[in-house]
Structure formats: C-alpha cells, structure tokens
Amino acid sequence: MIIAPSILAADFGNLARDIQMVNRSEAEWIHLDIMDGVFVPNISYGFPVVSAIAKEAKKVLDAHLMIIDPDRYVENFAKMGVEYLSVHYEACTHLHRSLQNIRNLGMKAGVALNPHTPVHLLEDILEECDYVLLMSVNPGFGGQKFIENAVKKVAALKEMILKRGLQTLIEVDGGVNRHNAPILAAAGADALVAGSSVFNAPDPLAEIIALKG
Ligand code: DX5
Ligand code: ZN
C-alpha cells in the first residue's frame, strides 16, 4: 500500500520539519492539495509553497488539483518536479485532452472523482488514466469524516480495471485512518492519502506504518 501524507495537515510554520519527517518515514508519496477558492470553497497554497516543498521533499510528489481550468497550470507542476498530477472529472470539459497533456509532459495522469460522481463515468477514459483518485470526503478541507460509500466505489472501479487488464492505480483521499485503511486495501485501493490521521498522531512515523497495514 502506497501512503501519501497530505501536507495540508502539516504545520505550515514548520513545513521543512514536517517534510523531513515524511522523508524519514515509510511513505512513498507526498500529497499536495491545490485549491482555488472556486472549484472548492477554500484556498490552500500555490506555486511558491509547492516549489519550497519540492526542494525539501525526497518522496514522489502527488499533486491534486481542485481548481477550474487546470490545463493552464499543468506545465508549471511538471517543471517543479511533480510526478503524479490529478485533475477533477467535474472540472474538465475536455478531460481526454487534459490527461494527454499531463502525460505528454512526462507525468502520471490522474482523474479525481467527487463523492457523488459514479465510477462508471470513467468507462470511456480509463485507458488514459494512470490513476484514479476517489474522494471519500467532499474536497476542500482536511479533517472531515470518511464517507463509507467510497469503499463500494473502490471495489467497482477495481473490477473495471481488472476486467480490462489495466494497471491503473486507485488512490483514496479523505478521512482515511488506521480503521478504514484495511477495508480500503481489501476493496482494492493501491494508495491512501492521509492528512490529519498522520500529522495529528502522537507518533506520525508509527501511524504511517499502521496505515500501510
Ligand atoms: C481534501 C483533500 C485531502 C485532505 C485529506 O480536499 O483533498 O487530501 O488533505 O485530509 P484528511 O486526511 O485529514 O481527510
Ligand atoms: Zn487531496
């Protein structure tokens, strides 16, 4: 299981310290939540902060764009060293073009789905996705309660992926903790984003190991 601690839950006054903790941990990825205040009712952080994180981080950077018109910024993320980049299904009119653009810039292309968006809508785009990010909370904030329906979506998506013989990864984001992590793993998740469960834990390094299962 790939673990992606979400920097949104880190202490922004001690960002380098928190990234170094992730560097020392068993986590494979670092999750970056980019919010524009339009697609989601919150603003997180932008390019200067991403570039500071990229300099300090020794893990794979996984950026989750919760923004409208993401195509405008894809190249910037590639230049900053982001390797996994996801855009929202609900924010892309020309999703096929957006994903090809991400791949052409040498990154892995992901599609993020809001909790209400059914996985069967990926039927005609799955081949263009290196990974699918299933939201298990409504995007915009950390520390929210896990929406149980996400487990069913993981299982249905896994079935679609296996039926077609694809290698598409399934990432789950929102409210993930040591209690639901084994359930998500059993349903077919490959990567788990964890913000508050990691950064608010008394021992974040041990919490990451617990999430890996
Ligand atoms: C929510 C973000 C998540 C968030 C997860 O909009 O996409 O990545 O940081 O935080 P937790 O794990 O606290 O739910
Ligand atoms: Zn996220």
XYZ file of C-alpha atoms and ligand atoms in Angstrom:
228
model
C 0.000 0.000 0.000
C 1.328 3.402 -1.021
C 0.870 6.064 1.667
C 0.668 9.731 0.684
C 0.722 12.078 3.699
C -1.175 15.261 2.834
C 0.793 18.446 3.517
C -2.494 20.318 4.053
C -2.471 18.928 7.609
C 1.183 19.820 8.273
C 2.301 22.725 10.464
C 2.943 25.474 7.894
C 5.160 27.305 10.358
C 7.384 24.234 10.483
C 6.969 22.937 6.976
C 10.579 21.812 6.474
C 10.466 19.853 9.750
C 7.241 18.097 8.754
C 8.535 17.240 5.260
C 11.723 15.829 6.783
C 9.539 13.600 8.973
C 7.823 12.273 5.813
C 11.259 11.840 4.173
C 12.298 9.577 7.057
C 9.027 7.627 7.014
C 7.767 4.564 5.140
C 5.505 6.781 2.998
C 6.212 6.673 -0.741
C 4.424 9.836 -1.853
C 3.730 13.366 -0.595
C 0.231 14.631 -1.410
C -0.203 18.296 -2.378
C -3.715 19.764 -2.310
C -4.123 22.747 -4.619
C -7.388 24.679 -4.108
C -8.549 27.796 -5.957
C -11.499 29.019 -3.901
C -13.754 28.463 -6.944
C -13.941 24.725 -7.602
C -13.843 24.196 -3.837
C -14.810 26.631 -1.058
C -11.256 27.010 0.225
C -7.823 28.252 -0.873
C -4.769 26.231 0.098
C -1.352 27.205 -1.269
C 0.252 27.940 -4.606
C 3.464 27.727 -6.598
C 5.975 29.345 -4.203
C 4.960 26.889 -1.493
C 4.925 23.888 -3.862
C 8.394 24.801 -5.035
C 9.655 25.076 -1.428
C 8.128 21.663 -0.665
C 9.681 20.171 -3.821
C 13.141 21.343 -2.735
C 12.867 19.685 0.671
C 10.965 16.512 -0.300
C 12.703 13.238 -1.104
C 9.459 11.406 -1.914
C 7.332 11.285 -5.056
C 5.163 14.404 -5.376
C 1.483 13.699 -5.979
C -0.484 16.892 -6.676
C -4.285 17.003 -6.532
C -5.700 19.975 -8.418
C -9.034 21.154 -7.015
C -9.184 24.023 -9.461
C -11.117 25.042 -12.545
C -9.245 25.187 -15.851
C -6.305 23.059 -14.638
C -4.747 22.889 -18.138
C -3.360 26.389 -17.600
C -1.039 25.212 -14.837
C -0.053 21.671 -15.788
C 3.320 22.682 -17.226
C 4.250 24.584 -14.043
C 3.713 21.446 -11.978
C 5.861 19.398 -14.361
C 8.660 21.964 -14.072
C 8.521 21.828 -10.274
C 9.103 18.067 -10.308
C 5.575 16.794 -9.654
C 5.331 13.187 -10.888
C 1.648 12.385 -10.296
C -0.913 15.025 -11.243
C -4.674 14.634 -10.879
C -7.437 16.850 -12.225
C -11.101 16.655 -11.289
C -13.577 14.964 -13.611
C -16.089 17.654 -12.606
C -13.701 20.492 -13.574
C -12.643 19.319 -17.048
C -14.763 19.845 -20.144
C -12.101 18.194 -22.307
C -10.814 15.590 -19.893
C -9.183 13.459 -22.599
C -7.097 16.423 -23.750
C -6.199 17.375 -20.157
C -4.937 13.857 -19.390
C -2.937 13.634 -22.613
C -1.373 16.980 -21.807
C -0.260 15.665 -18.398
C 1.213 12.501 -19.955
C 2.936 14.449 -22.738
C 4.735 16.461 -20.067
C 6.106 13.230 -18.608
C 3.836 12.943 -15.559
C 1.389 10.247 -14.495
C -2.145 11.399 -15.216
C -4.901 11.023 -12.641
C -8.618 11.740 -12.564
C -10.203 12.707 -9.251
C -13.879 11.958 -8.616
C -16.067 13.768 -6.104
C -18.111 11.549 -3.759
C -21.250 11.935 -5.923
C -19.583 11.092 -9.242
C -20.086 7.433 -10.193
C -17.071 5.386 -11.304
C -18.888 4.100 -14.401
C -18.408 7.574 -15.918
C -14.767 6.572 -16.382
C -15.714 3.875 -18.889
C -14.503 5.841 -21.919
C -11.468 7.461 -20.316
C -9.926 4.753 -18.119
C -7.223 3.858 -20.675
C -5.942 7.449 -20.483
C -5.603 7.407 -16.682
C -2.537 6.180 -14.827
C -4.509 6.505 -11.608
C -7.922 7.436 -10.268
C -8.278 9.456 -7.080
C -11.558 8.626 -5.340
C -12.620 11.343 -2.907
C -14.005 9.914 0.317
C -14.937 13.398 1.611
C -16.173 16.481 -0.218
C -12.991 18.198 -1.360
C -11.916 21.463 0.222
C -10.926 20.661 3.779
C -8.873 18.233 5.788
C -10.139 16.522 8.911
C -13.577 15.507 7.627
C -15.449 12.267 8.251
C -14.881 9.370 5.831
C -17.859 8.700 3.512
C -18.425 4.923 3.655
C -19.835 4.727 0.116
C -16.259 5.180 -1.141
C -15.498 1.533 -0.291
C -18.126 0.353 -2.783
C -16.675 2.683 -5.412
C -13.161 1.293 -4.896
C -14.454 -2.262 -5.422
C -16.456 -1.350 -8.553
C -13.525 0.533 -10.066
C -11.111 -2.294 -9.274
C -13.407 -4.683 -11.146
C -13.436 -2.372 -14.201
C -9.630 -2.113 -14.142
C -9.051 -5.864 -13.793
C -11.627 -6.735 -16.475
C -9.700 -4.625 -18.961
C -6.297 -5.840 -17.864
C -5.161 -2.318 -16.976
C -2.570 -1.236 -14.400
C -4.489 1.873 -13.264
C -3.868 2.683 -9.592
C -6.689 3.565 -7.202
C -5.941 6.312 -4.676
C -8.403 7.166 -1.884
C -8.444 10.640 -0.332
C -10.281 11.988 2.694
C -10.879 10.794 6.231
C -8.515 7.849 5.847
C -7.314 6.387 9.144
C -5.961 3.144 10.595
C -9.516 1.776 11.000
C -10.730 2.162 7.415
C -7.324 1.564 5.751
C -7.567 -2.271 5.884
C -11.123 -2.115 4.493
C -9.940 0.069 1.598
C -6.996 -2.255 0.982
C -9.321 -5.263 0.818
C -11.593 -3.423 -1.639
C -8.645 -2.833 -3.986
C -7.083 0.536 -3.122
C -3.415 0.953 -4.067
C -2.675 4.320 -2.451
C -4.084 6.121 0.581
C -3.891 9.857 1.236
C -3.741 10.685 4.926
C -3.669 14.200 6.325
C -4.951 14.637 9.859
C -4.571 10.974 10.815
C -0.809 11.256 10.197
C 0.025 14.812 11.249
C -2.206 14.839 14.345
C -0.956 11.460 15.537
C 1.287 11.369 18.620
C 3.780 9.363 16.531
C 3.310 10.150 12.808
C 6.002 7.662 11.718
C 4.221 4.814 13.525
C 0.884 5.977 12.148
C 2.210 5.715 8.580
C 3.361 2.162 9.283
C -0.082 1.337 10.742
C -1.776 2.727 7.603
C 0.386 0.561 5.358
C -1.081 -2.488 7.103
C -9.420 17.372 0.845
C -8.063 16.996 0.364
C -7.398 15.917 1.132
C -7.121 16.269 2.568
C -7.209 14.987 3.346
O -9.971 18.263 -0.029
O -8.138 16.541 -0.983
O -6.203 15.481 0.507
O -5.866 16.857 2.789
O -7.164 15.286 4.679
P -7.680 14.250 5.788
O -6.837 13.014 5.646
O -7.480 14.982 7.058
O -9.130 13.950 5.492
Zn -6.239 15.635 -1.848
